[in-house]
PDB file of C-alpha atoms in Angstrom:
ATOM      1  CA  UNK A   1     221.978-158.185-101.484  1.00 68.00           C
ATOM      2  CA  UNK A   2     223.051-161.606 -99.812  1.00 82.00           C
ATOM      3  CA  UNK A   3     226.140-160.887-100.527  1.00 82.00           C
ATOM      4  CA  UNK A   4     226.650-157.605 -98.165  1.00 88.00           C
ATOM      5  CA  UNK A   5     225.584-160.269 -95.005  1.00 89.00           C
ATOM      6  CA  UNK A   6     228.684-162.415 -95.024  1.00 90.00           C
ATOM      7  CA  UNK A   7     227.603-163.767 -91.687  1.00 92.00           C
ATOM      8  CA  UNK A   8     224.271-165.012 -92.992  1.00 90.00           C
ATOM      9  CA  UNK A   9     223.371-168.513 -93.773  1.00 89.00           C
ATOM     10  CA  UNK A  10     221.578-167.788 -97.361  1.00 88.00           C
ATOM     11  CA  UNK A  11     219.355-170.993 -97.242  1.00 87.00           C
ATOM     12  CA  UNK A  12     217.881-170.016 -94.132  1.00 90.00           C
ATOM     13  CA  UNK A  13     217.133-166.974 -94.264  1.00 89.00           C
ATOM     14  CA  UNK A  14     213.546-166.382 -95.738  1.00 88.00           C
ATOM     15  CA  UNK A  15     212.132-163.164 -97.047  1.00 88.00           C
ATOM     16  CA  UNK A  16     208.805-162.092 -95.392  1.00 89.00           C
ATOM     17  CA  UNK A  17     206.223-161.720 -97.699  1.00 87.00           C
ATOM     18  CA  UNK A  18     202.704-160.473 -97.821  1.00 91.00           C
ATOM     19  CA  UNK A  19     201.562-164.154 -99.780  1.00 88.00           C
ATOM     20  CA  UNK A  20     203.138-165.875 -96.758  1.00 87.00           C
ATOM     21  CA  UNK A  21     200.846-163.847 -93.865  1.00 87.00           C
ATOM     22  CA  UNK A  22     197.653-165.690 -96.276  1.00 90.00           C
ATOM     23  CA  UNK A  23     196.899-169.079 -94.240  1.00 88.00           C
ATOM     24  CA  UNK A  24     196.569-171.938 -96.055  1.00 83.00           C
ATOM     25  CA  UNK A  25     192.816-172.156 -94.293  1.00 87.00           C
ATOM     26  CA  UNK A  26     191.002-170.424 -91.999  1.00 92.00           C
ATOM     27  CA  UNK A  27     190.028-171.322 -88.869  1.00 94.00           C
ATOM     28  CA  UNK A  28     186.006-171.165 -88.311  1.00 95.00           C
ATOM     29  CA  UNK A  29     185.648-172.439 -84.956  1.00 97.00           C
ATOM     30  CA  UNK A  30     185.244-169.959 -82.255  1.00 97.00           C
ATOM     31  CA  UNK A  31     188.646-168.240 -80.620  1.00 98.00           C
ATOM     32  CA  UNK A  32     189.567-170.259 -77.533  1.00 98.00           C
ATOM     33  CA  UNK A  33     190.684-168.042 -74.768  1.00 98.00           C
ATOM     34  CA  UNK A  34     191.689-169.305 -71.278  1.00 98.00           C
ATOM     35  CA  UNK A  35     191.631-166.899 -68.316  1.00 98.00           C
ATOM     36  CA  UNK A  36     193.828-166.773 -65.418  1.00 98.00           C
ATOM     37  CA  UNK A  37     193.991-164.646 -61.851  1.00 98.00           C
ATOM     38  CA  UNK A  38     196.099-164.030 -59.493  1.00 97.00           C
ATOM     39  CA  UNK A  39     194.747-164.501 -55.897  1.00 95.00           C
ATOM     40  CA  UNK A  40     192.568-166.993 -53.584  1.00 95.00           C
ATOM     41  CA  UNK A  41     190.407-164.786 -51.266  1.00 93.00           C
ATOM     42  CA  UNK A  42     186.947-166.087 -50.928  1.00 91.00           C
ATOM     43  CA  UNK A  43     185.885-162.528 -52.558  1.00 94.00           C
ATOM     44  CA  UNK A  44     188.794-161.919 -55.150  1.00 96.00           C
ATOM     45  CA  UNK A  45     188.662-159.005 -57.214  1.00 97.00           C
ATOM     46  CA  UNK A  46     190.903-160.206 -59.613  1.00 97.00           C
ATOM     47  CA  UNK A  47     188.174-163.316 -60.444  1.00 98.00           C
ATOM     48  CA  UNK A  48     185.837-161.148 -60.745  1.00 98.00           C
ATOM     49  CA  UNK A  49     186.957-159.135 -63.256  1.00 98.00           C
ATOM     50  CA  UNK A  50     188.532-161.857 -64.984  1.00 98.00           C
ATOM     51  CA  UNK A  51     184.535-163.479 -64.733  1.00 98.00           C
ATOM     52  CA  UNK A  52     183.331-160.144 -66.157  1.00 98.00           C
ATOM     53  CA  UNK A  53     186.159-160.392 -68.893  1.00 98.00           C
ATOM     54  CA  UNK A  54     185.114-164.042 -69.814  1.00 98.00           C
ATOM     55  CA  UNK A  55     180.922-162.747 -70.242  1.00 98.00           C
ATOM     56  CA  UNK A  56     182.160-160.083 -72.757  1.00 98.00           C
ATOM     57  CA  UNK A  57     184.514-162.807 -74.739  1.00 98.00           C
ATOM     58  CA  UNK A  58     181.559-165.544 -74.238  1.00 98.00           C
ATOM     59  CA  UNK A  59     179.637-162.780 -75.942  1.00 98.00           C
ATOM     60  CA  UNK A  60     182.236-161.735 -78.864  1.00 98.00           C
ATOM     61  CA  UNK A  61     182.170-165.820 -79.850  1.00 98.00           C
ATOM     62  CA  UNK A  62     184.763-166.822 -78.062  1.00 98.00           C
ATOM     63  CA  UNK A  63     184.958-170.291 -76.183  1.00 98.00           C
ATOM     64  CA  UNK A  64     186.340-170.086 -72.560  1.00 98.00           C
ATOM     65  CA  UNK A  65     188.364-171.527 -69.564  1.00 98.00           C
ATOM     66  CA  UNK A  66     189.053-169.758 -66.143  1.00 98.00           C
ATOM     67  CA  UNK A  67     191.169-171.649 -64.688  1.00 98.00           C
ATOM     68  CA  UNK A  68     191.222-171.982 -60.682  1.00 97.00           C
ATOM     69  CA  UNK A  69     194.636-171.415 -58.488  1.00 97.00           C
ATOM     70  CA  UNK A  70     193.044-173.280 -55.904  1.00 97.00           C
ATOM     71  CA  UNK A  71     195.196-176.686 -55.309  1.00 96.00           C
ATOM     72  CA  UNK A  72     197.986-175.565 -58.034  1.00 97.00           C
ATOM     73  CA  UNK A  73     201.353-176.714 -55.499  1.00 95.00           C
ATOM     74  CA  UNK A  74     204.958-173.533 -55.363  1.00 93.00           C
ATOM     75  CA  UNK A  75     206.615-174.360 -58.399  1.00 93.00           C
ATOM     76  CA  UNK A  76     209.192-177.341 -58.110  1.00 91.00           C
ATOM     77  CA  UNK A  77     208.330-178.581 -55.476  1.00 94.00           C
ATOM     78  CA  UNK A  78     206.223-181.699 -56.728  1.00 94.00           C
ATOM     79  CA  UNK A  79     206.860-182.746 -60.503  1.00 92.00           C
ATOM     80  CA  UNK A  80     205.113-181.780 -63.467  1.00 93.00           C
ATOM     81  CA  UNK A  81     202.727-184.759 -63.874  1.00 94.00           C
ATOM     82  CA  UNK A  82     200.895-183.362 -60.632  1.00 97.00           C
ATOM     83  CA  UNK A  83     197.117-183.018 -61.646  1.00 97.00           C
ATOM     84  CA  UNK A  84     196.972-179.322 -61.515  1.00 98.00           C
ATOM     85  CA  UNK A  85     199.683-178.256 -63.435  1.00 97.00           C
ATOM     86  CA  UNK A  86     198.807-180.976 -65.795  1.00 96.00           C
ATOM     87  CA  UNK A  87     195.618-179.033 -66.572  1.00 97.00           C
ATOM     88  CA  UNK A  88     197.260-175.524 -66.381  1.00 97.00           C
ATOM     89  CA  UNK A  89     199.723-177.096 -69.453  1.00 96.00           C
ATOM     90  CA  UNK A  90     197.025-178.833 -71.303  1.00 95.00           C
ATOM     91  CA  UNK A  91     194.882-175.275 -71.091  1.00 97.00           C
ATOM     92  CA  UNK A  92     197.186-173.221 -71.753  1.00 96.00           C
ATOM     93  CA  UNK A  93     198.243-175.585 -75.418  1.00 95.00           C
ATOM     94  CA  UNK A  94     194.548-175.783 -75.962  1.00 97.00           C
ATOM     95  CA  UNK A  95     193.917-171.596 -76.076  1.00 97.00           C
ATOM     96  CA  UNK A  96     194.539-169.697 -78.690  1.00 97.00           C
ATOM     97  CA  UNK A  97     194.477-166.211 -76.572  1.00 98.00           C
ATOM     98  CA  UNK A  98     194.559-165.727 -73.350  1.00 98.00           C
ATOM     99  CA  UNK A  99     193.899-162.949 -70.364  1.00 98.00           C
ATOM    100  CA  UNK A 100     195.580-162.265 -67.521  1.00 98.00           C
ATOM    101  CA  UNK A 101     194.634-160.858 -64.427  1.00 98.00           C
ATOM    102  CA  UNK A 102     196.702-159.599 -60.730  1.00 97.00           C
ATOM    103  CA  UNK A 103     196.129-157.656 -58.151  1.00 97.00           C
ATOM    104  CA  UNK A 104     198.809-155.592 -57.180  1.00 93.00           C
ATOM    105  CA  UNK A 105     200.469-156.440 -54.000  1.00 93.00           C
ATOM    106  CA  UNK A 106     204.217-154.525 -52.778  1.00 93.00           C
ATOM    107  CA  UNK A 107     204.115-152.593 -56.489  1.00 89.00           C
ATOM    108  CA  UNK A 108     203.963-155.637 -58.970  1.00 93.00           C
ATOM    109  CA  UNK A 109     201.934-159.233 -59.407  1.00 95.00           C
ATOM    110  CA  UNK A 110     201.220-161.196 -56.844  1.00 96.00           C
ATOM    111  CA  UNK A 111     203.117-165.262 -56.359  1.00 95.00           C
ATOM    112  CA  UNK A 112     200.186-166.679 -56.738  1.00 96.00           C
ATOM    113  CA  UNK A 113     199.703-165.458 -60.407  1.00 97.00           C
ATOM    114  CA  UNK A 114     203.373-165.491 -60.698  1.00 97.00           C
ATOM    115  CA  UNK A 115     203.545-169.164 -60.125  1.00 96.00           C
ATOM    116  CA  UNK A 116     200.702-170.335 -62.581  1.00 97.00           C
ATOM    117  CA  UNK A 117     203.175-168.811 -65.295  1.00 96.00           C
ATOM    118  CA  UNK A 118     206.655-170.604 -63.981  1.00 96.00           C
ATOM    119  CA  UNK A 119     204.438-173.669 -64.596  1.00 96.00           C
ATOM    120  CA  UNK A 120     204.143-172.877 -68.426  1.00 94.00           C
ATOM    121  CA  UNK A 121     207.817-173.764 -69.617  1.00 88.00           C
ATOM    122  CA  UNK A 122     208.786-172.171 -73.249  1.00 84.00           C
ATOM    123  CA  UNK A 123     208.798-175.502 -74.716  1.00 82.00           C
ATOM    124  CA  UNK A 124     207.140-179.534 -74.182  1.00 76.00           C
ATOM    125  CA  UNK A 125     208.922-181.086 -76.155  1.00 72.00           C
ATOM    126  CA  UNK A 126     208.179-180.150 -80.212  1.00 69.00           C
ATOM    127  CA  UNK A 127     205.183-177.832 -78.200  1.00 75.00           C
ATOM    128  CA  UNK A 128     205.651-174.014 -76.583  1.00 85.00           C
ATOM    129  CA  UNK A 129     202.863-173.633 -74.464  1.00 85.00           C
ATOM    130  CA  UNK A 130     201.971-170.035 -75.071  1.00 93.00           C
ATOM    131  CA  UNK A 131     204.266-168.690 -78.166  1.00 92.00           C
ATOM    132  CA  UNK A 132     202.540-167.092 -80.855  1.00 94.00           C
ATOM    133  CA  UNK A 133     199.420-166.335 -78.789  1.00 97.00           C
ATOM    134  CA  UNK A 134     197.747-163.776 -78.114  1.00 98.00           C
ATOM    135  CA  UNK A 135     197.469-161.831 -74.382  1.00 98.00           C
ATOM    136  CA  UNK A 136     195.586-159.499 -72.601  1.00 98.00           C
ATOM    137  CA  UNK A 137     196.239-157.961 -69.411  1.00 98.00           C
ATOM    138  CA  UNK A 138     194.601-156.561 -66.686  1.00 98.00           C
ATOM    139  CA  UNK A 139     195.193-155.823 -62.964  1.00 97.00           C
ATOM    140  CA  UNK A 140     193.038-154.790 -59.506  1.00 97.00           C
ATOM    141  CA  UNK A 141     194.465-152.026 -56.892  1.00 94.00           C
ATOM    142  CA  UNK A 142     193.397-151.352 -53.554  1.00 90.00           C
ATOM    143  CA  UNK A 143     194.136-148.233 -53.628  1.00 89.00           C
ATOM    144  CA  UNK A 144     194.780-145.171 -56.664  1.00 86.00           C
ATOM    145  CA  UNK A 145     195.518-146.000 -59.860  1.00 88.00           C
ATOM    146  CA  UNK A 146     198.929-147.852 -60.888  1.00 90.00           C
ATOM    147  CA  UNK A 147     200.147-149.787 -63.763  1.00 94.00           C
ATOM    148  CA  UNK A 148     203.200-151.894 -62.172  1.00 94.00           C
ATOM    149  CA  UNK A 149     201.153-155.288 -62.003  1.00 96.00           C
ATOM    150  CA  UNK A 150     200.099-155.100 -65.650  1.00 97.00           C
ATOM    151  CA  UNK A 151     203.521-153.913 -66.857  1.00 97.00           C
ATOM    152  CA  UNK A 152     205.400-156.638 -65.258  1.00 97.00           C
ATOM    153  CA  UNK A 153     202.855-158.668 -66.927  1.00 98.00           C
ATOM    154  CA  UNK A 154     203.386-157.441 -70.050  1.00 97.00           C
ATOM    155  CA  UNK A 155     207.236-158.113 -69.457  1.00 97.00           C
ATOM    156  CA  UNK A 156     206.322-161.847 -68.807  1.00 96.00           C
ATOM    157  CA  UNK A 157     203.971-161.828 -71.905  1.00 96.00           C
ATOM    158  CA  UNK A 158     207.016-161.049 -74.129  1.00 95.00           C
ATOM    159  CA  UNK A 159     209.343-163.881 -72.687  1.00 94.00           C
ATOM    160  CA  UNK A 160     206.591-165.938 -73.081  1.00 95.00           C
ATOM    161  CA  UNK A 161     206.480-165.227 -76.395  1.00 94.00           C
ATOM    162  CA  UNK A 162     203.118-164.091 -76.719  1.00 96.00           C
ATOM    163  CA  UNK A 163     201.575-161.324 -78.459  1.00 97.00           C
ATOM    164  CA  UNK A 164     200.298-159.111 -76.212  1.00 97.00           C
ATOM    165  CA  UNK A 165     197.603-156.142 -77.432  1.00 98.00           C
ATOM    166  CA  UNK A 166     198.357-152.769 -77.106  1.00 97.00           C
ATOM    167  CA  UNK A 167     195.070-151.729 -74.829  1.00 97.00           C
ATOM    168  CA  UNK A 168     195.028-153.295 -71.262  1.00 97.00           C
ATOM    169  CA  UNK A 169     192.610-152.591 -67.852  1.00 97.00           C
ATOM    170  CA  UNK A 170     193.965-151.573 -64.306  1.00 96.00           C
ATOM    171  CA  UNK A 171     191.054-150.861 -62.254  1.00 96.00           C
ATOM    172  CA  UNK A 172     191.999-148.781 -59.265  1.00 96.00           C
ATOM    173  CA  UNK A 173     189.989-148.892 -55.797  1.00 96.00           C
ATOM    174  CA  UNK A 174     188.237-152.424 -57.210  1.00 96.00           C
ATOM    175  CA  UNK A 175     186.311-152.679 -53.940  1.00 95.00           C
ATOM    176  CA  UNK A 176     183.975-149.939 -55.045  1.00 96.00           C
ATOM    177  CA  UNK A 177     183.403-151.397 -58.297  1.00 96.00           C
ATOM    178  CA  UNK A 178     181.335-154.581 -57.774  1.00 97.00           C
ATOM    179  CA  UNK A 179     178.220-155.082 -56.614  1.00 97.00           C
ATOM    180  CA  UNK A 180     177.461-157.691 -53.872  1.00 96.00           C
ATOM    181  CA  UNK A 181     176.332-159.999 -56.453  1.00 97.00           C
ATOM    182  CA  UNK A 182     179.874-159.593 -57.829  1.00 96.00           C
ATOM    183  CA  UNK A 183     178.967-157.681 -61.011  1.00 97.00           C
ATOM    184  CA  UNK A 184     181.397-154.720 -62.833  1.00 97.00           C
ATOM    185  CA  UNK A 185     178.982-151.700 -61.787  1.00 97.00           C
ATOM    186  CA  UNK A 186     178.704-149.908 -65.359  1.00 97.00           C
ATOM    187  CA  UNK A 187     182.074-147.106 -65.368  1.00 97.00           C
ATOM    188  CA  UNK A 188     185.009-145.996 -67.622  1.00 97.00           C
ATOM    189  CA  UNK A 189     186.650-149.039 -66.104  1.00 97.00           C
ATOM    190  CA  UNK A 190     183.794-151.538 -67.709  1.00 97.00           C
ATOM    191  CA  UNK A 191     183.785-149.404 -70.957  1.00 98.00           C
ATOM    192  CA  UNK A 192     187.852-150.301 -70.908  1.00 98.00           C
ATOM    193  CA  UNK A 193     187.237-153.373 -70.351  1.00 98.00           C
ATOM    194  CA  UNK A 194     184.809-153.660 -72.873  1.00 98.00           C
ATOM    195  CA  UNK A 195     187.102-152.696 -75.470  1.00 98.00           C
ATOM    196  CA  UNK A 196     190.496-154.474 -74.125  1.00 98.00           C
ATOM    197  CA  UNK A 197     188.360-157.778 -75.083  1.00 98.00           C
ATOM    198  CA  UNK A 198     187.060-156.809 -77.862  1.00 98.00           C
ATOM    199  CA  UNK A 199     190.693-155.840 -79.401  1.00 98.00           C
ATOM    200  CA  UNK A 200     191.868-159.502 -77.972  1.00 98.00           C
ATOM    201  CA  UNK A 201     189.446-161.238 -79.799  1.00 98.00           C
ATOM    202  CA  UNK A 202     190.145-159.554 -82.910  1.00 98.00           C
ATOM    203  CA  UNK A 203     194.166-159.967 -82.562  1.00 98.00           C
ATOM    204  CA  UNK A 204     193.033-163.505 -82.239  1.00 98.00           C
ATOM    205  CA  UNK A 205     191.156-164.178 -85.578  1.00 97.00           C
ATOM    206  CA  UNK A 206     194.112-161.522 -86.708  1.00 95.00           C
ATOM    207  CA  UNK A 207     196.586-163.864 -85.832  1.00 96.00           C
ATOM    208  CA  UNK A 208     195.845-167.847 -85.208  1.00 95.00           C
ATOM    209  CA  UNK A 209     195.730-169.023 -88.530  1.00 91.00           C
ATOM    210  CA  UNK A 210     199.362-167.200 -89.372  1.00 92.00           C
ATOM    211  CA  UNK A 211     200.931-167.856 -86.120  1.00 88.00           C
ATOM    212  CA  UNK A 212     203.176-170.738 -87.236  1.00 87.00           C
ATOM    213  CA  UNK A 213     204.463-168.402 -89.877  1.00 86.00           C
ATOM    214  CA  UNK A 214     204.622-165.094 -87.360  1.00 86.00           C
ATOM    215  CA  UNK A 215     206.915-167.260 -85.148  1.00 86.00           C
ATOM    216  CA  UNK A 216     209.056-168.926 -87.474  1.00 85.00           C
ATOM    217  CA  UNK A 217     212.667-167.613 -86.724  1.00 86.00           C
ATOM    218  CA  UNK A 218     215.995-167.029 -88.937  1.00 88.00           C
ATOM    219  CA  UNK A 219     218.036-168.318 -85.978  1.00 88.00           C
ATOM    220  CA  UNK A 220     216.318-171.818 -85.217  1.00 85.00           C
ATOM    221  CA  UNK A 221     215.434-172.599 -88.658  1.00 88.00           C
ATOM    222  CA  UNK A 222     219.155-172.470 -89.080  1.00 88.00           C
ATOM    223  CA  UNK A 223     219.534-174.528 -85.463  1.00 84.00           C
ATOM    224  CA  UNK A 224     217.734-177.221 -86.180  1.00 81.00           C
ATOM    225  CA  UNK A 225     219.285-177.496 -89.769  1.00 79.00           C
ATOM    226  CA  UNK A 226     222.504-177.727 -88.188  1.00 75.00           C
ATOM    227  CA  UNK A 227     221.406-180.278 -85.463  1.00 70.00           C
ATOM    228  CA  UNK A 228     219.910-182.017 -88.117  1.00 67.00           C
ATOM    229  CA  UNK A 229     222.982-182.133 -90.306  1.00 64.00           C
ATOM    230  CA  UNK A 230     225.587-183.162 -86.846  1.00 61.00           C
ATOM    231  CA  UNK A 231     222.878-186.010 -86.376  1.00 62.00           C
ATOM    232  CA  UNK A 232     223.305-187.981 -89.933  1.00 58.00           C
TER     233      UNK A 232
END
């Protein structure tokens, strides 16, 4: 009962309910997902599989953008309205999903991905750039298998305010696991693959159409009343 929560503001605070997780409409157009990797060597492992990702989601429906590193400047030290970062931003409010994708370099991601993400502020204005999304991760290795790169991904996922799936891909020893054409050479690590985008794109159609409601938050609704309210 409201009254056992003397610290709550009653008019904010919403019950969830099942009724409220129905959209209004549903969305028929197909899932936008934009890709991103973390490294600029002329043969990058991390493209590729982030390439072989975007076949399987181009196959599930989905419409898709990789976008390219290349050109995109150490963040702060030009302002935002630089070109690249202006498409980064405008990508990253045009998907609906997205993957990720790092090599693993000194036991975590590399700058390069790093910095594509410090470029994505948690709010433009009235617009957050990647909250209530959805995100998939993945990661290359040199060498045996290891999960630090897609953790810490998973740890900027969250502060990003995304949801990210449950399944990921690490792909250990990724040099032996492309052909010279740069093709996935059929393995468990494809199969995972396979299914990592398969589960995105479902969490996707799961989740755009409600995402407004999934992300709507006791604390700020009660914020912005109270902004609201000093303003008058």
């Amino acid at each position: 009962m409201i009254e056992d929560l003397p610290n709550i503001s009653a008019r904010h605070l919403a019950q969830p309910a099942r009724d409220q997780l129905e959209p209004a409409t549903q969305s028929t157009h197909p899932p936008r997902i934009l890709l991103l990797y973390g490294s600029l060597r002329e043969r990058s492992y991390s493209k590729l599989l982030t390439l072989e990702a975007e076949r399987l989601l181009r196959h599930f429906g989905a419409e898709t953008r990789v976008f390219d590193p290349h050109g995109l400047p150490m963040v702060d030290s030009v302002s935002p309205d630089h070109p690249k970062v202006q498409e980064l931003r405008a990508l990253s409010l045009w998907s609906e999903g997205q993957v990720w994708c790092s090599p693993e370099r000194h036991g975590t991601l590399t700058a390069i991905f790093k910095s594509q993400i410090d470029w994505l502020p948690l709010e433009l204005g009235a617009m957050r750039p990647t909250q209530g999304r959805t995100l998939a991760v993945m990661q290359v290795s040199g060498g045996s298998q290891s999960f630090n790169a897609v953790n810490a991904l998973r740890v900027l996922g969250r502060w990003m305010r995304m949801v990210t799936i449950p399944n990921q891909s690490s792909v250990a020893k990724a040099w032996q696991e492309f052909d010279e054409a740069g093709r996935m050479k059929p393995s468990a690590y494809y199969d995972r693959l396979t299914d990592v985008m398969e589960e995105l794109i479902k969490f996707t159609l799961l989740v755009r159409d409600r995402s407004d409601y999934l992300t709507s938050r006791y604390s700020e609704r009660k914020a912005a009343a109270d902004a609201g309210e000093a303003d008058q």
